Coordinates of C-alpha atoms in Angstrom, one line a residue:
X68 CA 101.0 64.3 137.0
X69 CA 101.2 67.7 135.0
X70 CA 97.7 69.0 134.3
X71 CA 97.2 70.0 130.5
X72 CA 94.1 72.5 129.2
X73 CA 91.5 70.6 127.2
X74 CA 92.7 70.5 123.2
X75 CA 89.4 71.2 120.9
X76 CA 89.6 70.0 117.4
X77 CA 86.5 71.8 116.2
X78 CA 87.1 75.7 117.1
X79 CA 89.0 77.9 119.7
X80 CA 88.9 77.5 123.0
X81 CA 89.7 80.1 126.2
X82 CA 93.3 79.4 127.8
X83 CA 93.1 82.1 130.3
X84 CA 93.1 80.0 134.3
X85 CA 94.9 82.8 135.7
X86 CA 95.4 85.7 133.3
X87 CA 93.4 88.6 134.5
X88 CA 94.0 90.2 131.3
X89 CA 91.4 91.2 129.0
X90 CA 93.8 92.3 126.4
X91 CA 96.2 90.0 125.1
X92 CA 99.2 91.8 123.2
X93 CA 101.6 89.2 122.1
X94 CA 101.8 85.4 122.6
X95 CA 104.7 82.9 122.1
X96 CA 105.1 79.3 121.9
X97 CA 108.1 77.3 122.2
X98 CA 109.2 75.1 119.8
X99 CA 110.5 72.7 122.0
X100 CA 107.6 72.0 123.6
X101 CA 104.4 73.4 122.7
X102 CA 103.0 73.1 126.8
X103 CA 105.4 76.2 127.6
X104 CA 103.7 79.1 126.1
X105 CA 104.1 82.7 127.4
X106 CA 101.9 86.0 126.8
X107 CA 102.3 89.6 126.9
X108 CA 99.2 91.8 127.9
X109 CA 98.4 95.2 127.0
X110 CA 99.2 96.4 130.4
X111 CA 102.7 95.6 130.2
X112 CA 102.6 92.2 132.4
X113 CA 103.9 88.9 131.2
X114 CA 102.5 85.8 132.0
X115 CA 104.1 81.9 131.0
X116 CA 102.7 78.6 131.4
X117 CA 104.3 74.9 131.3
X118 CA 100.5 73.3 130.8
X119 CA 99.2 74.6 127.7
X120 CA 97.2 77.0 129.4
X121 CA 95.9 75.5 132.8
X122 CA 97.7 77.7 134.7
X123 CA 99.8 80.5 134.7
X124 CA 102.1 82.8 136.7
X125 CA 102.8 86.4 136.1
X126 CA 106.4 87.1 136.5
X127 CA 107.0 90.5 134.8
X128 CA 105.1 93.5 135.3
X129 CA 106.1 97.1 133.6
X130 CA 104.3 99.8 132.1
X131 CA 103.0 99.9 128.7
X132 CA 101.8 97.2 126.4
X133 CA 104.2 94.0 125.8
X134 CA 103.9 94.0 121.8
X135 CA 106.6 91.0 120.8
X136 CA 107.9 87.9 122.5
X137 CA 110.6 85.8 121.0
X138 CA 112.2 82.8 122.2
X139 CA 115.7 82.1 121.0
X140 CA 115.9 79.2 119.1
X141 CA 119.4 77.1 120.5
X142 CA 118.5 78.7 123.7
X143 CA 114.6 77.9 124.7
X144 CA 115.2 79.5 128.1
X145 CA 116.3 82.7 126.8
X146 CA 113.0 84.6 125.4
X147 CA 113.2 88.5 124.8
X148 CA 110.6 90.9 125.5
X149 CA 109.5 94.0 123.6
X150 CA 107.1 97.0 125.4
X151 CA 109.3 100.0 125.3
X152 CA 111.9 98.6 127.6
X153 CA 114.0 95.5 125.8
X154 CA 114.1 92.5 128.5
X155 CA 115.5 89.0 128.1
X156 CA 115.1 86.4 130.4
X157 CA 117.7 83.0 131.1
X158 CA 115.2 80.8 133.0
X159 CA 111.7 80.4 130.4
X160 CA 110.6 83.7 131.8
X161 CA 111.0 83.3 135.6
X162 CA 112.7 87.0 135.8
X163 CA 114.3 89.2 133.0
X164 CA 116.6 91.7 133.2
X165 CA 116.6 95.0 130.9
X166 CA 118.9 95.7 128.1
X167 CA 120.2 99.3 128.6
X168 CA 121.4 99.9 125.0
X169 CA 117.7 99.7 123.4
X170 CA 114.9 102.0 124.1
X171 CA 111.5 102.3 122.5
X172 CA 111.2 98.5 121.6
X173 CA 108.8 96.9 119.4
X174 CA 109.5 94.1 117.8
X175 CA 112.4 91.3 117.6
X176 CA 113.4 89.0 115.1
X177 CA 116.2 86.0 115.9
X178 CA 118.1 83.9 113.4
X179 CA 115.7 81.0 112.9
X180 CA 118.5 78.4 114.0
X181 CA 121.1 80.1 116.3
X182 CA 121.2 82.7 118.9
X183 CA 122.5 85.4 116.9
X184 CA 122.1 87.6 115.3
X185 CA 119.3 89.2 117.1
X186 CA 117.6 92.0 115.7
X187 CA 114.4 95.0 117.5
X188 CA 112.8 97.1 115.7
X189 CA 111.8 100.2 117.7
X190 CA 109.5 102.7 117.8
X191 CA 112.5 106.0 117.3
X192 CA 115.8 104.4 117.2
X193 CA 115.2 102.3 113.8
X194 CA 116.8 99.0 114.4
X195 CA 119.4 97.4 117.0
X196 CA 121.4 94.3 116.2
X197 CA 123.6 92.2 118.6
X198 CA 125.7 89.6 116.8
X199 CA 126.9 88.1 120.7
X200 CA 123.2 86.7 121.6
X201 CA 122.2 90.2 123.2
X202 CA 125.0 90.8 124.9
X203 CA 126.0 94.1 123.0
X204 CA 124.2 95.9 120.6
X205 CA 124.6 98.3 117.7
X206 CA 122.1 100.5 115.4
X207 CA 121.6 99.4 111.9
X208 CA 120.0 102.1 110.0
X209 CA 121.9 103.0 107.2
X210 CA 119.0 103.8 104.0
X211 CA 116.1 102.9 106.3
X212 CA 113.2 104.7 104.9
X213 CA 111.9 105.5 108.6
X214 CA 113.0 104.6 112.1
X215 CA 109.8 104.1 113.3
X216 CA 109.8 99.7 112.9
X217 CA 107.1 98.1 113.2
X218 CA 108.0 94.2 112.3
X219 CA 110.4 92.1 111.6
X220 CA 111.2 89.2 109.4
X221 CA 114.2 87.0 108.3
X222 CA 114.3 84.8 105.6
X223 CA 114.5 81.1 106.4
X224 CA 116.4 80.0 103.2
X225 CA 119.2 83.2 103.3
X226 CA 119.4 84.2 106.7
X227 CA 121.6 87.4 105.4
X228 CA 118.1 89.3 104.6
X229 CA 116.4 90.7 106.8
X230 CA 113.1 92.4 105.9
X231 CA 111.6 95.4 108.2
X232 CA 107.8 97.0 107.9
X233 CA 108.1 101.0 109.1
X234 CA 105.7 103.5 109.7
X235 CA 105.4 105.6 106.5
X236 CA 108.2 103.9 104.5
X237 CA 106.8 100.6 103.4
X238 CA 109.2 97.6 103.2
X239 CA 112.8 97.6 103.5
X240 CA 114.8 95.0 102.6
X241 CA 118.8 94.5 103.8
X242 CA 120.8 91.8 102.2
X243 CA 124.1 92.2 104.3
X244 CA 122.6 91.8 107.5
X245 CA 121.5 94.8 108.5
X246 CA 124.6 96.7 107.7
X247 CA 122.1 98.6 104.7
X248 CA 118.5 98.7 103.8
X249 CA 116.3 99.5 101.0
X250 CA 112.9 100.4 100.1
X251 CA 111.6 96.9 98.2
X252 CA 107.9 97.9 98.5
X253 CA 104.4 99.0 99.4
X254 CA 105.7 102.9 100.1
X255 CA 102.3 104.2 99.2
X256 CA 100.8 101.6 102.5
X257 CA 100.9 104.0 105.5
X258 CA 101.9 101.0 108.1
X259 CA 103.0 98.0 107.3
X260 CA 102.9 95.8 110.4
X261 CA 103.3 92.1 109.5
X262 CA 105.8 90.4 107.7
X263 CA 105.7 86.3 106.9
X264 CA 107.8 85.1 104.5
X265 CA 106.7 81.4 103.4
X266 CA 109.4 79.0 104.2
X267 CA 109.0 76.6 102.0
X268 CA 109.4 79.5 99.3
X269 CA 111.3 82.4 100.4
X270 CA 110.5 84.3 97.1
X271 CA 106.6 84.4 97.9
X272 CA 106.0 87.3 101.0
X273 CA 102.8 88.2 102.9
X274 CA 102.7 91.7 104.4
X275 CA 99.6 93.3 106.2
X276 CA 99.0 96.8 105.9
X277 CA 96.5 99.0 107.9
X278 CA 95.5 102.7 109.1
X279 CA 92.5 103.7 110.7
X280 CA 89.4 100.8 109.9
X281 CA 91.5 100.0 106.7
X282 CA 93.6 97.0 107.0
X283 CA 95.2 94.4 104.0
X284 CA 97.0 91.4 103.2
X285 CA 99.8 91.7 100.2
X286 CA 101.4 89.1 98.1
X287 CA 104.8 88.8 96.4
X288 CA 105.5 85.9 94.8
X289 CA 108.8 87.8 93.2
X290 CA 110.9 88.7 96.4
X291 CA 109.7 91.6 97.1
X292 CA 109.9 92.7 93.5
X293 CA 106.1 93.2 92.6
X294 CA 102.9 93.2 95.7
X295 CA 99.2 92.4 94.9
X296 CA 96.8 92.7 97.5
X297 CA 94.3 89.9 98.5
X298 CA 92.4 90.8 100.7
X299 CA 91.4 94.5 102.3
X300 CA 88.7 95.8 104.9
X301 CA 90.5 93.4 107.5
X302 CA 91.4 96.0 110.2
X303 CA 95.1 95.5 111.3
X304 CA 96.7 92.2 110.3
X305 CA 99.3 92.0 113.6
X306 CA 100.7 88.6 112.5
X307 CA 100.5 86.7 109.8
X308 CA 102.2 82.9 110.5
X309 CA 102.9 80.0 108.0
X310 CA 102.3 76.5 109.0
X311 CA 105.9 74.7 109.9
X312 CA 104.6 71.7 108.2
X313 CA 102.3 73.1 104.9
X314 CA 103.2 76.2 104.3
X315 CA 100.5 76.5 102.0
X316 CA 98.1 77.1 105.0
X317 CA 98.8 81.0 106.8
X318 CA 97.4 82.2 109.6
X319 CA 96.3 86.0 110.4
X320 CA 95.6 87.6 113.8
X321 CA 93.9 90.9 112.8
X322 CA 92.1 93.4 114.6
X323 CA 88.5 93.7 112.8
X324 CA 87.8 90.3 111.0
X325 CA 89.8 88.2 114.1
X326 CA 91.7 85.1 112.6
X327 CA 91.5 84.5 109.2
X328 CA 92.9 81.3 107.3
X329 CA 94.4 80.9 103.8
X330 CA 94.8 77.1 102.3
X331 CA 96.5 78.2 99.2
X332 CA 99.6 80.2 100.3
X333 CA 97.8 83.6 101.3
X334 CA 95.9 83.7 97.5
X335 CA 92.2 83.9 99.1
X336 CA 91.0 84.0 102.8
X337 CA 88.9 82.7 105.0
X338 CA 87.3 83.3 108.7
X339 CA 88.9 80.6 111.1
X340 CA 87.0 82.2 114.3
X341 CA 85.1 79.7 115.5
X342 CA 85.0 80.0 119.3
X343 CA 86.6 83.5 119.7
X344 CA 84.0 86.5 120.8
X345 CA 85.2 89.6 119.9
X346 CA 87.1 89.7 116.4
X347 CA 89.7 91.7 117.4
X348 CA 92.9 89.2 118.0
X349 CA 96.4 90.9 118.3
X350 CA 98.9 87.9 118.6
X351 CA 99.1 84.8 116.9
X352 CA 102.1 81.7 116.8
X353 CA 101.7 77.8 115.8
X354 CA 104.4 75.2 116.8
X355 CA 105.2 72.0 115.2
X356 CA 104.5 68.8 117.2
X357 CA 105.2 64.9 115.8
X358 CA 101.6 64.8 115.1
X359 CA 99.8 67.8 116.3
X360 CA 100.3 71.7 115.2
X361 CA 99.2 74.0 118.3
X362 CA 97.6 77.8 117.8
X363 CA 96.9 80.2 120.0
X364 CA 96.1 83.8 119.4
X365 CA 95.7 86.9 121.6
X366 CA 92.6 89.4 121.5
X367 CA 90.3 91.9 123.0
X368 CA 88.0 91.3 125.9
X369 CA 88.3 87.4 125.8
X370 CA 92.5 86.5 127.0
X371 CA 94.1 84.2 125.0
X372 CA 92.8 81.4 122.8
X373 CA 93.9 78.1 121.9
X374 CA 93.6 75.3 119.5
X375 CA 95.3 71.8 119.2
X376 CA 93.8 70.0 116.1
X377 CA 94.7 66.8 115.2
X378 CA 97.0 66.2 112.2
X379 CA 93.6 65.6 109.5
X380 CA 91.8 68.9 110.6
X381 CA 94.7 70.8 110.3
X382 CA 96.2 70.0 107.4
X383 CA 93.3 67.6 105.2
X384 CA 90.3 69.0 106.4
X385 CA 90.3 73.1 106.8
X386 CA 86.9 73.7 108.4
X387 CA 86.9 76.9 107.5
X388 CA 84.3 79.6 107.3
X389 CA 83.3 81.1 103.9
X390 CA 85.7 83.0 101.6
X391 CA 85.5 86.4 103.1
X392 CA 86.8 88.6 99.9
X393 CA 84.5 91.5 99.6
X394 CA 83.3 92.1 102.8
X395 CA 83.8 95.3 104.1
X396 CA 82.8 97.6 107.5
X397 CA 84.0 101.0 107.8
X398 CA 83.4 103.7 110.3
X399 CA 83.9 107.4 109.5
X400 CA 84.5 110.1 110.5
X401 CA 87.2 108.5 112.8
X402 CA 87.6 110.3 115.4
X403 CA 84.1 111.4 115.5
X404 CA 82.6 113.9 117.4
X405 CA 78.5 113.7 117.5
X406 CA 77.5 110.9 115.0
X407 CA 79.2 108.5 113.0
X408 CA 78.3 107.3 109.8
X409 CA 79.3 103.3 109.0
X410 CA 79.3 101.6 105.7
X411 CA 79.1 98.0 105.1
X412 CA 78.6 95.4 102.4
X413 CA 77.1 91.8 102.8
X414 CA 78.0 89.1 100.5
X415 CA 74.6 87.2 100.7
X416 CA 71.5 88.2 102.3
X417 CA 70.7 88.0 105.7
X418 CA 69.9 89.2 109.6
X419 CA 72.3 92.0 110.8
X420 CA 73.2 93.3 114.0
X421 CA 75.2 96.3 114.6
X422 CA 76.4 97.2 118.1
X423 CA 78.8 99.7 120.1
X424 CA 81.2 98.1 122.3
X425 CA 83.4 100.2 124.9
X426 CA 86.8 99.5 125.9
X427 CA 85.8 96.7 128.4
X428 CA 83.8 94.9 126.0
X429 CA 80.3 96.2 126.8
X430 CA 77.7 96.6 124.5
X431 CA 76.9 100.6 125.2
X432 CA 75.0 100.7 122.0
X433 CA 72.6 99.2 119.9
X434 CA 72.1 100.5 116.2
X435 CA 70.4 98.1 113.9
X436 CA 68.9 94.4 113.9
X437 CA 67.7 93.3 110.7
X438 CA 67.2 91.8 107.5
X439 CA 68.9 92.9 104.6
X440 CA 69.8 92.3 101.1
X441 CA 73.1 91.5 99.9
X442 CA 75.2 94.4 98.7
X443 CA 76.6 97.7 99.8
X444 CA 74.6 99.8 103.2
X445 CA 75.0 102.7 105.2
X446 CA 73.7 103.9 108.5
X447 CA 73.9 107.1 110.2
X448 CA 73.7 107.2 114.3
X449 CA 74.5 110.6 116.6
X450 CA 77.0 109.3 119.5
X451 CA 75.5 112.5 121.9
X452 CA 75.1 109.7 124.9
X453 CA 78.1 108.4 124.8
X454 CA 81.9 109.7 126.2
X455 CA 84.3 110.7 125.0
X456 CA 87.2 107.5 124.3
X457 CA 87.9 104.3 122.1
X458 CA 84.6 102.4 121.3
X459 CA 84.5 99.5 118.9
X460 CA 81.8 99.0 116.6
X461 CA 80.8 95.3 115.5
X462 CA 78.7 93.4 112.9
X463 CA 77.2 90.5 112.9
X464 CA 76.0 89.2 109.7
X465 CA 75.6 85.8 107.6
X466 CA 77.8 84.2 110.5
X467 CA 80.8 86.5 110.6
X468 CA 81.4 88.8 112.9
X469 CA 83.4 92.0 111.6
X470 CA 84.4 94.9 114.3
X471 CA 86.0 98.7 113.7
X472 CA 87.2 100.9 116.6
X473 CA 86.5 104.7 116.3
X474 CA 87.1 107.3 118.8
X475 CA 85.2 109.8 120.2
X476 CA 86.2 113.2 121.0
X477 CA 84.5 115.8 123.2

């Protein structure tokens, strides 16, 4: 009999028998069957499992972090790889071979209900399409804003417009396509890197935005027309997912506040971390089941999470944490050199614990650990005693957990 991971119905739970991974880049579910789920770590290895998690098998190992996994829809054995090098694999992962005609890969989108058009966004080249299921491909650039790409999107209701998130450009939007883009958006935003376009109402949009400890969510409810932000001080939202059966309820994977929850269609937000450590998540996909919806969600330090709720928790009763509008953490001068200075506000009174991590998820500093008041606070620490490198600075306050990462130079 086929051994399954436990299913929690009251918070996340660690799915990581067999990933030695501590970062977790990208993760994918199929939507076939939601027991074969694959991940991509930050060391460029990809990992798949046919359990939901009780096992799994590395069977790809390059260089460089693995930052997008697709599986073709018609096709659930075919799944494309991003992490420099494009890869697609014919047998669920098993082996891939590489596409020669894209470099610099980042992200991929695929027509929601056919193998083609397939689309990868890339880190130089702008953006590659094949119209033959990956078989050939061709640049599609024509009025991108920059070809630096950072996600990906199609909409579900007009499968002709493709929306693309660039480094320094905001949104572009192509109607044909591909064949031309324009700029539909958020141009001031230095990198927009997620895209989620509701599909039970392709005219309402979610894109996060984020540089340095700054991160947002934005909202169009006009097709691109018009953007109000939501929410901000998030850190970097990676992914932002609908649910396939209430598309009211969105999911975020961010890297600061971990994974957040909205329950009105991305309007307000909440924290949905119960159960992950550090709340820095990267990756994030849901699948549809007859009467279950699946989540799991990549991070920092911990591997990859899962969730299987039953139908009532995920779609009557949201169990989420408090609204977390308003709350803030930032750390400047980023990079530092000899002290750091961190500013953070607190909706509500209570204790607060601030603490260094470094890069393997070790607490290498302690800076405060007390009561406070609500409302807006700064400390000032020197960083003499520590090296020079990415460090991640996390607090802990009123039951959410928020977390920056600064660098240090010599």
């Amino acid at each position: 009999a086929r051994r399954t991971a436990p299913r929690s119905t009251s918070g996340w739970t660690r799915r990581t028998s067999g990933i030695p991974a501590a970062v977790v880049r990208s993760a994918a579910i199929s939507a076939q069957d939601s027991d074969n789920f694959y991940c991509g770590d930050a060391a460029g290895h990809f990992y798949r499992t046919s359990d939901a998690g009780a096992n799994w098998s590395m069977t790809y190992a390059n260089s460089g972090e693995l930052t997008d996994i697709e599986i073709d829809p018609a096709q659930p054995q075919v799944i494309y790889i991003s992490g420099y090098y494009l890869q697609r694999s014919n047998d669920y992962g098993q082996t891939f071979s590489e596409i020669d005609d894209v470099s610099s890969a980042y992200c991929i989108a695929i027509h929601p209900d056919s193998s083609s058009p397939v689309f990868c966004g890339t880190g130089f080249d702008g953006i590659y399409r094949s119209n033959d299921a990956g078989s050939t491909w061709e640049q599609v650039n024509s009025g991108l804003p920059s070809n630096d790409i950072l996600c990906l999107a199609i909409d579900p209701d007009n499968h002709a417009v493709i929306w693309s998130g660039t480094n320094q450009g905001g949104i572009a939007r192509s109607t044909n396509s591909g064949d031309s883009w324009q700029v539909i958006g958020l141009a001031g935003e230095d990198k927009v890197v997620a895209i989620a376009i509701n599909p039970g109402l392709s005219s309402e949009i979610l894109a996060g935005t984020g540089y340095q400890n700054s991160g947002k969510i934005y909202k169009s409810t006009d097709a691109g027309a018009t953007w109000s932000a939501k929410i901000s001080g998030i850190g970097y939202p990676y992914q932002i997912k609908h649910d396939p059966r209430n598309s009211q309820f969105v999911y975020a994977a961010t890297e600061g506040s971990a994974a957040l929850r909205s329950t009105d269609a991305g309007e307000t937000w909440h924290d949905f971390s119960d159960g992950i450590f550090y709340p820095l998540m990267y990756a994030l996909d849901i699948a549809e089941q007859a009467d279950s919806v699946l989540l799991i969600a990549g991070s920092f330090g911990s591997g990859l999470y899962g969730m299987h709720p039953g139908l009532n928790a995920c779609l009557e009763n949201p169990g989420d944490g408090p609204a977390i509008k308003g709350v803030t953490l930032t750390v400047h001068p980023n990079p530092c050199h000899k002290s750091v200075v961190i500013d953070y506000q607190l909706p509500v009174p209570g204790q607060v614990r601030i603490d260094i991590y470094d890069a393997l998820g070790r607490i290498v500093k302690s800076l405060f650990d007390d009561v406070q008041p609500a409302g807006n606070h700064r400390i000032s620490r020197d960083m003499l005693d520590l090296r020079a490198g990415t460090y991640f600075c996390r607090l802990a306050a009123t039951g959410r957990r928020v977390m920056k990462k600064f660098v240090i130079m010599d």
